[in-house]
Amino acid sequence: MRSTIAATVSLVVIAAAGAGCSNAETLVFEEMRKIDVHVHFFDDLPELADMLRRNNMCVVNICLYGTRPEFLEPGHIRAVYLQETYAPQFFFASTFDLTQRNEPDYAEQVIAWLDRTFEDGALMVKLWKDAGMEITTPDGEFILPDDPIFDPIYSHIARRGKPLMMHVADPIEAWRPLDPNSFHYNYYRNNPEWHVYGREGFPSHEELMAARDNVLAKHPDLVVLGAHFGSMTHDLDALAERFERFPNFHVDVSARTPLLFSKPTQEVREFFITYQDRILYGTDASKFSILGQPPEEQRIAFAENMERSYRSDFQYYAGQGTATFGRREVECLALPREVVEKFFYKNAQRLMPGLATAGTGPQTADE
Ligand SMILES: [Zn+2]
């Protein structure tokens, strides 16, 4: 009788494990380290820094505006100020000028600038979608991210051991008719310049993905972090194929977590487990005011909103059962602890060793 009970119990355990839906332990938001590798916070935000500290979090602040060189220096100075003022909650990634690209010493200029940003603490470099979707040659041809002008710059970034965050292309919806049911509808309605559907001479989504792939192939020592799921959230098989082909390719989930809600939970869960060394947590949250420092009540509200959104994301990736996200009832991924740890901080610390000091809470023994 005893053995029958034992057999029944172990069968139940195997069935639960086989279903792959439950996580043996409940992971606690405040206890686990968490790194948001993709934010744009350029206001002075002491309340946000407090919230991050309380929750064992830090952020990597991404500098922007390669096509607006007047913002490069002020953006860099602000990123360094935030890094120093709110250590170890704020880190940063630099970016570089795209407007001097026809100058004969363009690569040398960019390399000297990037070296200066690395000295000031930049952990990564960002190349935005304006390479591929905006900048052109003097003849009006689009300059794609694999253009030879960038090769010496990519080689230098690889030599310096820094990852390159590449935001290449946009979601596939930019190449499709505007659809009110699409997650990206409001973005393209408010930013029609990036809705390229039907525009003559514009690179296709496939061409831009191929250009990104070509960078990965040409620079196998360059660690590439594809922003926004590598602009491939619509096709996880295609993304998996890239992970198989390019060991130097990684992605962040910034601004794409809500898109995962509409995919089959089991498929997403298996994807995160299979590629657990390649996927990093990020949000693409941003806060920068044109008219100086935002007032205190606005900063407090922003910190509260961010905390709610971080807790909700953690619930989706690490939680169990179903939960409500926005107006949707969604099954949580219940990822195993080791996968959650890699996703929320260990992968980021591996790619950017400067993040080793990030957070204040306990880390697991193998670090
Ligand atoms: Zn961004």
Tab-separated table of C-alpha atoms and ligand atoms in Angstrom:
chain	number	residue	atom	x	y	z
A	1	MET	CA	0.000	0.000	0.000
A	2	ARG	CA	2.752	2.312	0.967
A	3	SER	CA	4.585	1.801	-2.309
A	4	THR	CA	1.370	2.480	-4.250
A	5	ILE	CA	1.018	5.838	-2.546
A	6	ALA	CA	4.657	6.633	-3.206
A	7	ALA	CA	4.230	5.661	-6.862
A	8	THR	CA	1.125	7.811	-7.192
A	9	VAL	CA	2.857	10.801	-5.634
A	10	SER	CA	5.873	10.557	-7.930
A	11	LEU	CA	3.609	10.200	-10.983
A	12	VAL	CA	1.862	13.416	-9.997
A	13	VAL	CA	5.236	15.145	-9.637
A	14	ILE	CA	6.352	13.883	-13.054
A	15	ALA	CA	3.060	14.979	-14.631
A	16	ALA	CA	3.446	18.477	-13.200
A	17	ALA	CA	7.051	18.736	-14.381
A	18	GLY	CA	6.099	17.345	-17.780
A	19	ALA	CA	3.413	19.970	-18.231
A	20	GLY	CA	6.213	22.476	-17.822
A	21	CYS	CA	3.918	25.108	-16.362
A	22	SER	CA	4.896	25.277	-12.756
A	23	ASN	CA	7.924	26.692	-11.067
A	24	ALA	CA	8.974	24.728	-7.996
A	25	GLU	CA	9.671	27.862	-5.970
A	26	THR	CA	8.117	31.251	-5.703
A	27	LEU	CA	10.627	33.896	-6.734
A	28	VAL	CA	10.470	37.139	-4.802
A	29	PHE	CA	10.684	40.391	-6.748
A	30	GLU	CA	12.614	42.406	-4.134
A	31	GLU	CA	15.145	39.646	-3.501
A	32	MET	CA	16.362	38.952	-6.994
A	33	ARG	CA	18.781	41.289	-8.727
A	34	LYS	CA	17.311	42.869	-11.809
A	35	ILE	CA	18.947	44.906	-14.546
A	36	ASP	CA	16.899	46.873	-17.065
A	37	VAL	CA	19.399	47.066	-19.940
A	38	HIS	CA	17.366	49.493	-22.040
A	39	VAL	CA	16.075	52.803	-20.676
A	40	HIS	CA	16.351	56.455	-21.654
A	41	PHE	CA	16.262	58.369	-18.351
A	42	PHE	CA	17.865	61.777	-18.731
A	43	ASP	CA	16.003	63.771	-16.090
A	44	ASP	CA	17.437	63.923	-12.594
A	45	LEU	CA	15.258	61.309	-10.869
A	46	PRO	CA	16.173	60.783	-7.165
A	47	GLU	CA	12.793	59.115	-6.425
A	48	LEU	CA	13.358	56.632	-9.235
A	49	ALA	CA	16.881	55.896	-7.982
A	50	ASP	CA	15.415	55.219	-4.486
A	51	MET	CA	12.827	52.871	-5.956
A	52	LEU	CA	15.529	50.989	-7.884
A	53	ARG	CA	17.705	50.687	-4.770
A	54	ARG	CA	14.796	49.393	-2.651
A	55	ASN	CA	14.018	46.759	-5.255
A	56	ASN	CA	17.573	45.612	-5.936
A	57	MET	CA	17.578	47.008	-9.463
A	58	CYS	CA	19.721	49.052	-11.785
A	59	VAL	CA	19.330	50.428	-15.291
A	60	VAL	CA	21.518	50.937	-18.335
A	61	ASN	CA	20.751	54.362	-19.732
A	62	ILE	CA	21.034	54.414	-23.517
A	63	CYS	CA	22.265	57.599	-25.217
A	64	LEU	CA	20.576	58.506	-28.503
A	65	TYR	CA	20.684	60.954	-31.406
A	66	GLY	CA	23.487	60.006	-33.794
A	67	THR	CA	21.759	62.253	-36.338
A	68	ARG	CA	21.444	65.171	-33.853
A	69	PRO	CA	25.069	65.826	-32.895
A	70	GLU	CA	24.062	68.856	-30.785
A	71	PHE	CA	22.559	66.365	-28.293
A	72	LEU	CA	25.517	63.956	-28.170
A	73	GLU	CA	27.701	65.867	-25.722
A	74	PRO	CA	24.887	67.058	-23.385
A	75	GLY	CA	23.394	63.532	-23.397
A	76	HIS	CA	26.751	62.029	-22.527
A	77	ILE	CA	27.390	64.557	-19.727
A	78	ARG	CA	23.953	63.863	-18.255
A	79	ALA	CA	24.458	60.060	-18.451
A	80	VAL	CA	27.803	60.385	-16.633
A	81	TYR	CA	26.247	62.692	-13.999
A	82	LEU	CA	23.444	60.185	-13.309
A	83	GLN	CA	25.919	57.309	-13.172
A	84	GLU	CA	28.020	59.139	-10.564
A	85	THR	CA	25.134	60.589	-8.562
A	86	TYR	CA	23.056	57.421	-8.324
A	87	ALA	CA	25.690	54.668	-8.306
A	88	PRO	CA	25.222	51.763	-8.495
A	89	GLN	CA	21.709	52.204	-9.871
A	90	PHE	CA	22.538	54.044	-13.118
A	91	PHE	CA	24.914	52.810	-15.806
A	92	PHE	CA	25.019	53.969	-19.419
A	93	ALA	CA	25.660	53.133	-23.064
A	94	SER	CA	27.037	55.716	-25.474
A	95	THR	CA	26.182	56.357	-29.093
A	96	PHE	CA	28.028	58.092	-31.920
A	97	ASP	CA	27.672	60.774	-34.575
A	98	LEU	CA	26.216	59.737	-37.936
A	99	THR	CA	26.345	63.145	-39.599
A	100	GLN	CA	30.103	63.306	-40.275
A	101	ARG	CA	29.990	60.042	-42.235
A	102	ASN	CA	31.323	61.590	-45.467
A	103	GLU	CA	34.442	62.980	-43.775
A	104	PRO	CA	37.622	61.043	-44.699
A	105	ASP	CA	38.544	60.547	-41.032
A	106	TYR	CA	35.015	59.606	-39.917
A	107	ALA	CA	35.982	56.281	-38.308
A	108	GLU	CA	38.911	57.883	-36.396
A	109	GLN	CA	36.630	60.641	-35.096
A	110	VAL	CA	34.031	58.142	-33.916
A	111	ILE	CA	36.639	55.852	-32.337
A	112	ALA	CA	38.186	58.761	-30.400
A	113	TRP	CA	34.719	59.776	-29.162
A	114	LEU	CA	33.785	56.228	-28.159
A	115	ASP	CA	37.085	55.778	-26.293
A	116	ARG	CA	36.290	58.923	-24.331
A	117	THR	CA	32.843	57.551	-23.432
A	118	PHE	CA	34.402	54.220	-22.361
A	119	GLU	CA	36.810	56.129	-20.098
A	120	ASP	CA	33.791	57.840	-18.559
A	121	GLY	CA	32.171	54.445	-17.914
A	122	ALA	CA	30.075	53.586	-20.994
A	123	LEU	CA	29.398	49.827	-20.886
A	124	MET	CA	27.952	49.447	-24.371
A	125	VAL	CA	27.380	51.348	-27.628
A	126	LYS	CA	24.022	51.943	-29.264
A	127	LEU	CA	23.296	52.183	-32.985
A	128	TRP	CA	19.730	53.288	-33.651
A	129	LYS	CA	17.387	52.542	-36.554
A	130	ASP	CA	18.337	55.781	-38.321
A	131	ALA	CA	21.148	53.633	-39.783
A	132	GLY	CA	19.077	51.673	-42.300
A	133	MET	CA	15.898	53.770	-42.191
A	134	GLU	CA	17.037	57.386	-42.407
A	135	ILE	CA	20.619	58.222	-43.344
A	136	THR	CA	21.597	58.137	-47.011
A	137	THR	CA	24.612	58.487	-49.295
A	138	PRO	CA	25.056	61.735	-51.257
A	139	ASP	CA	23.212	59.904	-54.106
A	140	GLY	CA	20.217	59.281	-51.864
A	141	GLU	CA	20.815	55.540	-51.289
A	142	PHE	CA	19.949	54.305	-47.810
A	143	ILE	CA	23.014	53.464	-45.721
A	144	LEU	CA	22.401	50.086	-44.101
A	145	PRO	CA	23.971	48.953	-40.807
A	146	ASP	CA	26.436	46.684	-42.664
A	147	ASP	CA	27.813	49.575	-44.727
A	148	PRO	CA	31.636	49.400	-44.853
A	149	ILE	CA	31.871	52.878	-43.223
A	150	PHE	CA	30.925	51.202	-39.946
A	151	ASP	CA	33.382	48.271	-40.156
A	152	PRO	CA	36.383	49.951	-38.458
A	153	ILE	CA	34.027	51.259	-35.756
A	154	TYR	CA	32.515	47.798	-35.122
A	155	SER	CA	36.018	46.258	-35.049
A	156	HIS	CA	37.087	48.818	-32.464
A	157	ILE	CA	34.023	48.244	-30.260
A	158	ALA	CA	34.733	44.485	-30.401
A	159	ARG	CA	38.411	45.063	-29.526
A	160	ARG	CA	37.374	47.132	-26.529
A	161	GLY	CA	35.123	44.247	-25.404
A	162	LYS	CA	31.921	46.314	-25.431
A	163	PRO	CA	28.602	45.044	-26.787
A	164	LEU	CA	26.833	46.915	-29.587
A	165	MET	CA	23.119	47.411	-29.053
A	166	MET	CA	21.599	47.490	-32.524
A	167	HIS	CA	18.096	48.728	-33.098
A	168	VAL	CA	17.782	47.604	-36.704
A	169	ALA	CA	14.538	48.111	-38.660
A	170	ASP	CA	11.255	48.252	-36.768
A	171	PRO	CA	8.444	45.798	-36.135
A	172	ILE	CA	7.146	44.204	-39.345
A	173	GLU	CA	3.999	46.373	-38.956
A	174	ALA	CA	5.989	49.375	-40.264
A	175	TRP	CA	5.940	47.636	-43.676
A	176	ARG	CA	2.234	46.769	-43.505
A	177	PRO	CA	-0.920	48.907	-43.834
A	178	LEU	CA	-1.827	50.778	-40.635
A	179	ASP	CA	-3.945	48.393	-38.548
A	180	PRO	CA	-6.010	49.705	-35.604
A	181	ASN	CA	-5.835	46.236	-34.020
A	182	SER	CA	-2.033	46.198	-34.003
A	183	PHE	CA	-0.057	46.728	-30.806
A	184	HIS	CA	2.022	49.282	-32.722
A	185	TYR	CA	-0.946	51.251	-34.124
A	186	ASN	CA	-0.564	54.284	-31.838
A	187	TYR	CA	3.180	54.482	-32.398
A	188	TYR	CA	2.836	54.594	-36.189
A	189	ARG	CA	-0.163	56.917	-36.041
A	190	ASN	CA	1.866	59.341	-33.907
A	191	ASN	CA	5.175	58.784	-35.752
A	192	PRO	CA	4.154	58.427	-39.426
A	193	GLU	CA	7.743	59.095	-40.554
A	194	TRP	CA	8.605	55.540	-39.452
A	195	HIS	CA	5.571	53.928	-41.085
A	196	VAL	CA	7.248	53.026	-44.363
A	197	TYR	CA	4.506	50.888	-45.922
A	198	GLY	CA	4.290	51.582	-49.644
A	199	ARG	CA	7.201	54.024	-49.688
A	200	GLU	CA	9.292	53.860	-52.827
A	201	GLY	CA	12.969	52.923	-52.536
A	202	PHE	CA	12.776	52.071	-48.877
A	203	PRO	CA	14.726	48.969	-47.672
A	204	SER	CA	12.443	46.047	-46.869
A	205	HIS	CA	12.308	44.472	-43.408
A	206	GLU	CA	14.121	41.425	-44.859
A	207	GLU	CA	16.905	43.571	-46.326
A	208	LEU	CA	17.483	45.244	-42.966
A	209	MET	CA	17.510	41.905	-41.133
A	210	ALA	CA	19.998	40.604	-43.726
A	211	ALA	CA	22.195	43.695	-43.174
A	212	ARG	CA	22.159	43.043	-39.402
A	213	ASP	CA	22.995	39.376	-40.051
A	214	ASN	CA	25.866	40.481	-42.254
A	215	VAL	CA	27.319	42.531	-39.365
A	216	LEU	CA	27.068	39.443	-37.129
A	217	ALA	CA	28.863	37.348	-39.768
A	218	LYS	CA	31.540	39.955	-40.599
A	219	HIS	CA	32.304	40.650	-36.918
A	220	PRO	CA	32.100	37.350	-35.032
A	221	ASP	CA	33.954	38.908	-32.067
A	222	LEU	CA	31.435	41.724	-31.752
A	223	VAL	CA	28.742	41.000	-29.157
A	224	VAL	CA	25.493	42.297	-30.628
A	225	LEU	CA	22.422	42.954	-28.514
A	226	GLY	CA	19.397	43.283	-30.805
A	227	ALA	CA	16.998	45.792	-29.258
A	228	HIS	CA	13.280	44.932	-29.157
A	229	PHE	CA	13.669	41.193	-29.736
A	230	GLY	CA	15.820	41.961	-32.774
A	231	SER	CA	12.679	43.355	-34.512
A	232	MET	CA	11.577	39.718	-34.949
A	233	THR	CA	8.861	39.265	-32.324
A	234	HIS	CA	6.486	38.265	-35.157
A	235	ASP	CA	8.614	35.228	-36.049
A	236	LEU	CA	10.295	33.360	-33.179
A	237	ASP	CA	11.445	30.601	-35.573
A	238	ALA	CA	13.390	33.153	-37.607
A	239	LEU	CA	14.925	34.552	-34.414
A	240	ALA	CA	15.840	31.033	-33.239
A	241	GLU	CA	17.535	30.436	-36.585
A	242	ARG	CA	19.678	33.565	-36.013
A	243	PHE	CA	20.615	32.439	-32.507
A	244	GLU	CA	21.740	29.095	-33.958
A	245	ARG	CA	23.701	30.745	-36.756
A	246	PHE	CA	25.311	33.577	-34.779
A	247	PRO	CA	26.749	32.819	-31.314
A	248	ASN	CA	27.446	36.563	-30.915
A	249	PHE	CA	23.749	37.502	-31.199
A	250	HIS	CA	21.534	38.380	-28.220
A	251	VAL	CA	18.302	40.319	-27.833
A	252	ASP	CA	16.524	42.402	-25.226
A	253	VAL	CA	12.755	42.270	-24.701
A	254	SER	CA	12.385	46.042	-24.398
A	255	ALA	CA	8.940	47.314	-25.429
A	256	ARG	CA	8.014	43.806	-26.549
A	257	THR	CA	6.893	42.021	-23.353
A	258	PRO	CA	3.190	42.835	-24.029
A	259	LEU	CA	3.531	41.312	-27.509
A	260	LEU	CA	4.510	37.979	-25.959
A	261	PHE	CA	1.145	37.842	-24.144
A	262	SER	CA	-0.660	36.979	-27.370
A	263	LYS	CA	1.647	34.059	-28.192
A	264	PRO	CA	1.100	30.523	-26.835
A	265	THR	CA	2.584	30.441	-23.315
A	266	GLN	CA	4.260	27.080	-23.800
A	267	GLU	CA	5.961	28.204	-27.018
A	268	VAL	CA	7.309	31.386	-25.393
A	269	ARG	CA	8.408	29.462	-22.294
A	270	GLU	CA	10.335	26.908	-24.345
A	271	PHE	CA	11.938	29.689	-26.370
A	272	PHE	CA	13.170	31.433	-23.214
A	273	ILE	CA	14.512	28.154	-21.816
A	274	THR	CA	16.226	27.098	-25.056
A	275	TYR	CA	17.863	30.503	-25.545
A	276	GLN	CA	18.354	31.330	-21.875
A	277	ASP	CA	21.873	32.696	-22.493
A	278	ARG	CA	20.733	35.068	-25.247
A	279	ILE	CA	17.779	37.046	-23.894
A	280	LEU	CA	18.095	40.078	-21.601
A	281	TYR	CA	15.511	42.062	-19.686
A	282	GLY	CA	14.797	45.646	-20.763
A	283	THR	CA	11.850	48.026	-21.010
A	284	ASP	CA	12.701	51.014	-23.272
A	285	ALA	CA	11.134	53.247	-20.613
A	286	SER	CA	12.079	56.869	-21.119
A	287	LYS	CA	12.016	60.152	-19.228
A	288	PHE	CA	13.620	63.296	-20.487
A	289	SER	CA	12.051	66.710	-20.301
A	290	ILE	CA	12.742	69.501	-22.735
A	291	LEU	CA	11.777	72.150	-20.184
A	292	GLY	CA	14.170	71.357	-17.366
A	293	GLN	CA	13.617	69.221	-14.321
A	294	PRO	CA	10.102	67.754	-13.856
A	295	PRO	CA	8.357	68.762	-10.589
A	296	GLU	CA	8.535	66.465	-7.560
A	297	GLU	CA	4.995	65.061	-7.809
A	298	GLN	CA	5.624	64.091	-11.438
A	299	ARG	CA	8.898	62.370	-10.511
A	300	ILE	CA	7.201	60.450	-7.684
A	301	ALA	CA	4.369	59.359	-9.987
A	302	PHE	CA	6.926	58.239	-12.574
A	303	ALA	CA	8.854	56.153	-10.006
A	304	GLU	CA	5.571	54.562	-8.851
A	305	ASN	CA	4.569	53.757	-12.422
A	306	MET	CA	7.947	52.206	-13.129
A	307	GLU	CA	7.765	50.081	-9.988
A	308	ARG	CA	4.300	48.817	-10.997
A	309	SER	CA	5.536	47.987	-14.460
A	310	TYR	CA	8.689	46.218	-13.185
A	311	ARG	CA	6.616	44.137	-10.761
A	312	SER	CA	4.162	43.244	-13.499
A	313	ASP	CA	6.965	42.148	-15.866
A	314	PHE	CA	8.553	40.065	-13.102
A	315	GLN	CA	5.194	38.437	-12.442
A	316	TYR	CA	4.861	37.492	-16.118
A	317	TYR	CA	8.345	35.977	-16.481
A	318	ALA	CA	8.879	34.472	-13.015
A	319	GLY	CA	5.366	34.123	-11.595
A	320	GLN	CA	2.990	31.225	-11.687
A	321	GLY	CA	-0.647	30.792	-12.693
A	322	THR	CA	-2.541	33.532	-14.479
A	323	ALA	CA	-2.381	37.270	-13.904
A	324	THR	CA	-3.963	40.356	-15.405
A	325	PHE	CA	-1.700	42.537	-17.548
A	326	GLY	CA	-3.428	45.652	-18.795
A	327	ARG	CA	-6.888	44.293	-19.532
A	328	ARG	CA	-5.646	40.831	-20.453
A	329	GLU	CA	-5.706	37.650	-18.446
A	330	VAL	CA	-2.398	35.964	-19.264
A	331	GLU	CA	-0.712	32.765	-18.148
A	332	CYS	CA	2.642	33.540	-16.515
A	333	LEU	CA	5.769	31.886	-17.931
A	334	ALA	CA	6.900	30.400	-14.586
A	335	LEU	CA	10.479	30.181	-15.859
A	336	PRO	CA	12.900	28.118	-13.751
A	337	ARG	CA	15.018	30.118	-11.280
A	338	GLU	CA	18.270	29.755	-13.249
A	339	VAL	CA	16.588	31.052	-16.412
A	340	VAL	CA	15.012	33.979	-14.540
A	341	GLU	CA	18.425	34.853	-13.050
A	342	LYS	CA	20.122	34.822	-16.444
A	343	PHE	CA	17.344	36.847	-18.008
A	344	PHE	CA	17.153	39.492	-15.270
A	345	TYR	CA	20.853	39.978	-14.527
A	346	LYS	CA	23.416	37.259	-15.191
A	347	ASN	CA	23.436	37.598	-18.992
A	348	ALA	CA	23.762	41.370	-18.672
A	349	GLN	CA	26.632	40.997	-16.196
A	350	ARG	CA	28.361	38.531	-18.515
A	351	LEU	CA	28.113	40.838	-21.544
A	352	MET	CA	28.879	43.993	-19.525
A	353	PRO	CA	31.236	43.088	-16.688
A	354	GLY	CA	30.913	46.649	-15.343
A	355	LEU	CA	27.465	45.600	-14.123
A	356	ALA	CA	28.976	43.166	-11.616
A	357	THR	CA	28.480	45.765	-8.877
A	358	ALA	CA	24.866	46.312	-9.879
A	359	GLY	CA	22.243	45.808	-7.217
A	360	THR	CA	22.700	45.320	-3.537
A	361	GLY	CA	20.965	42.042	-2.730
A	362	PRO	CA	22.294	38.510	-2.500
A	363	GLN	CA	23.601	36.727	-5.560
A	364	THR	CA	23.743	32.979	-5.909
A	365	ALA	CA	26.901	31.054	-4.983
A	366	ASP	CA	28.201	30.314	-8.501
A	367	GLU	CA	29.069	33.982	-9.084
B	1	ZN	ZN	15.110	52.630	-26.834
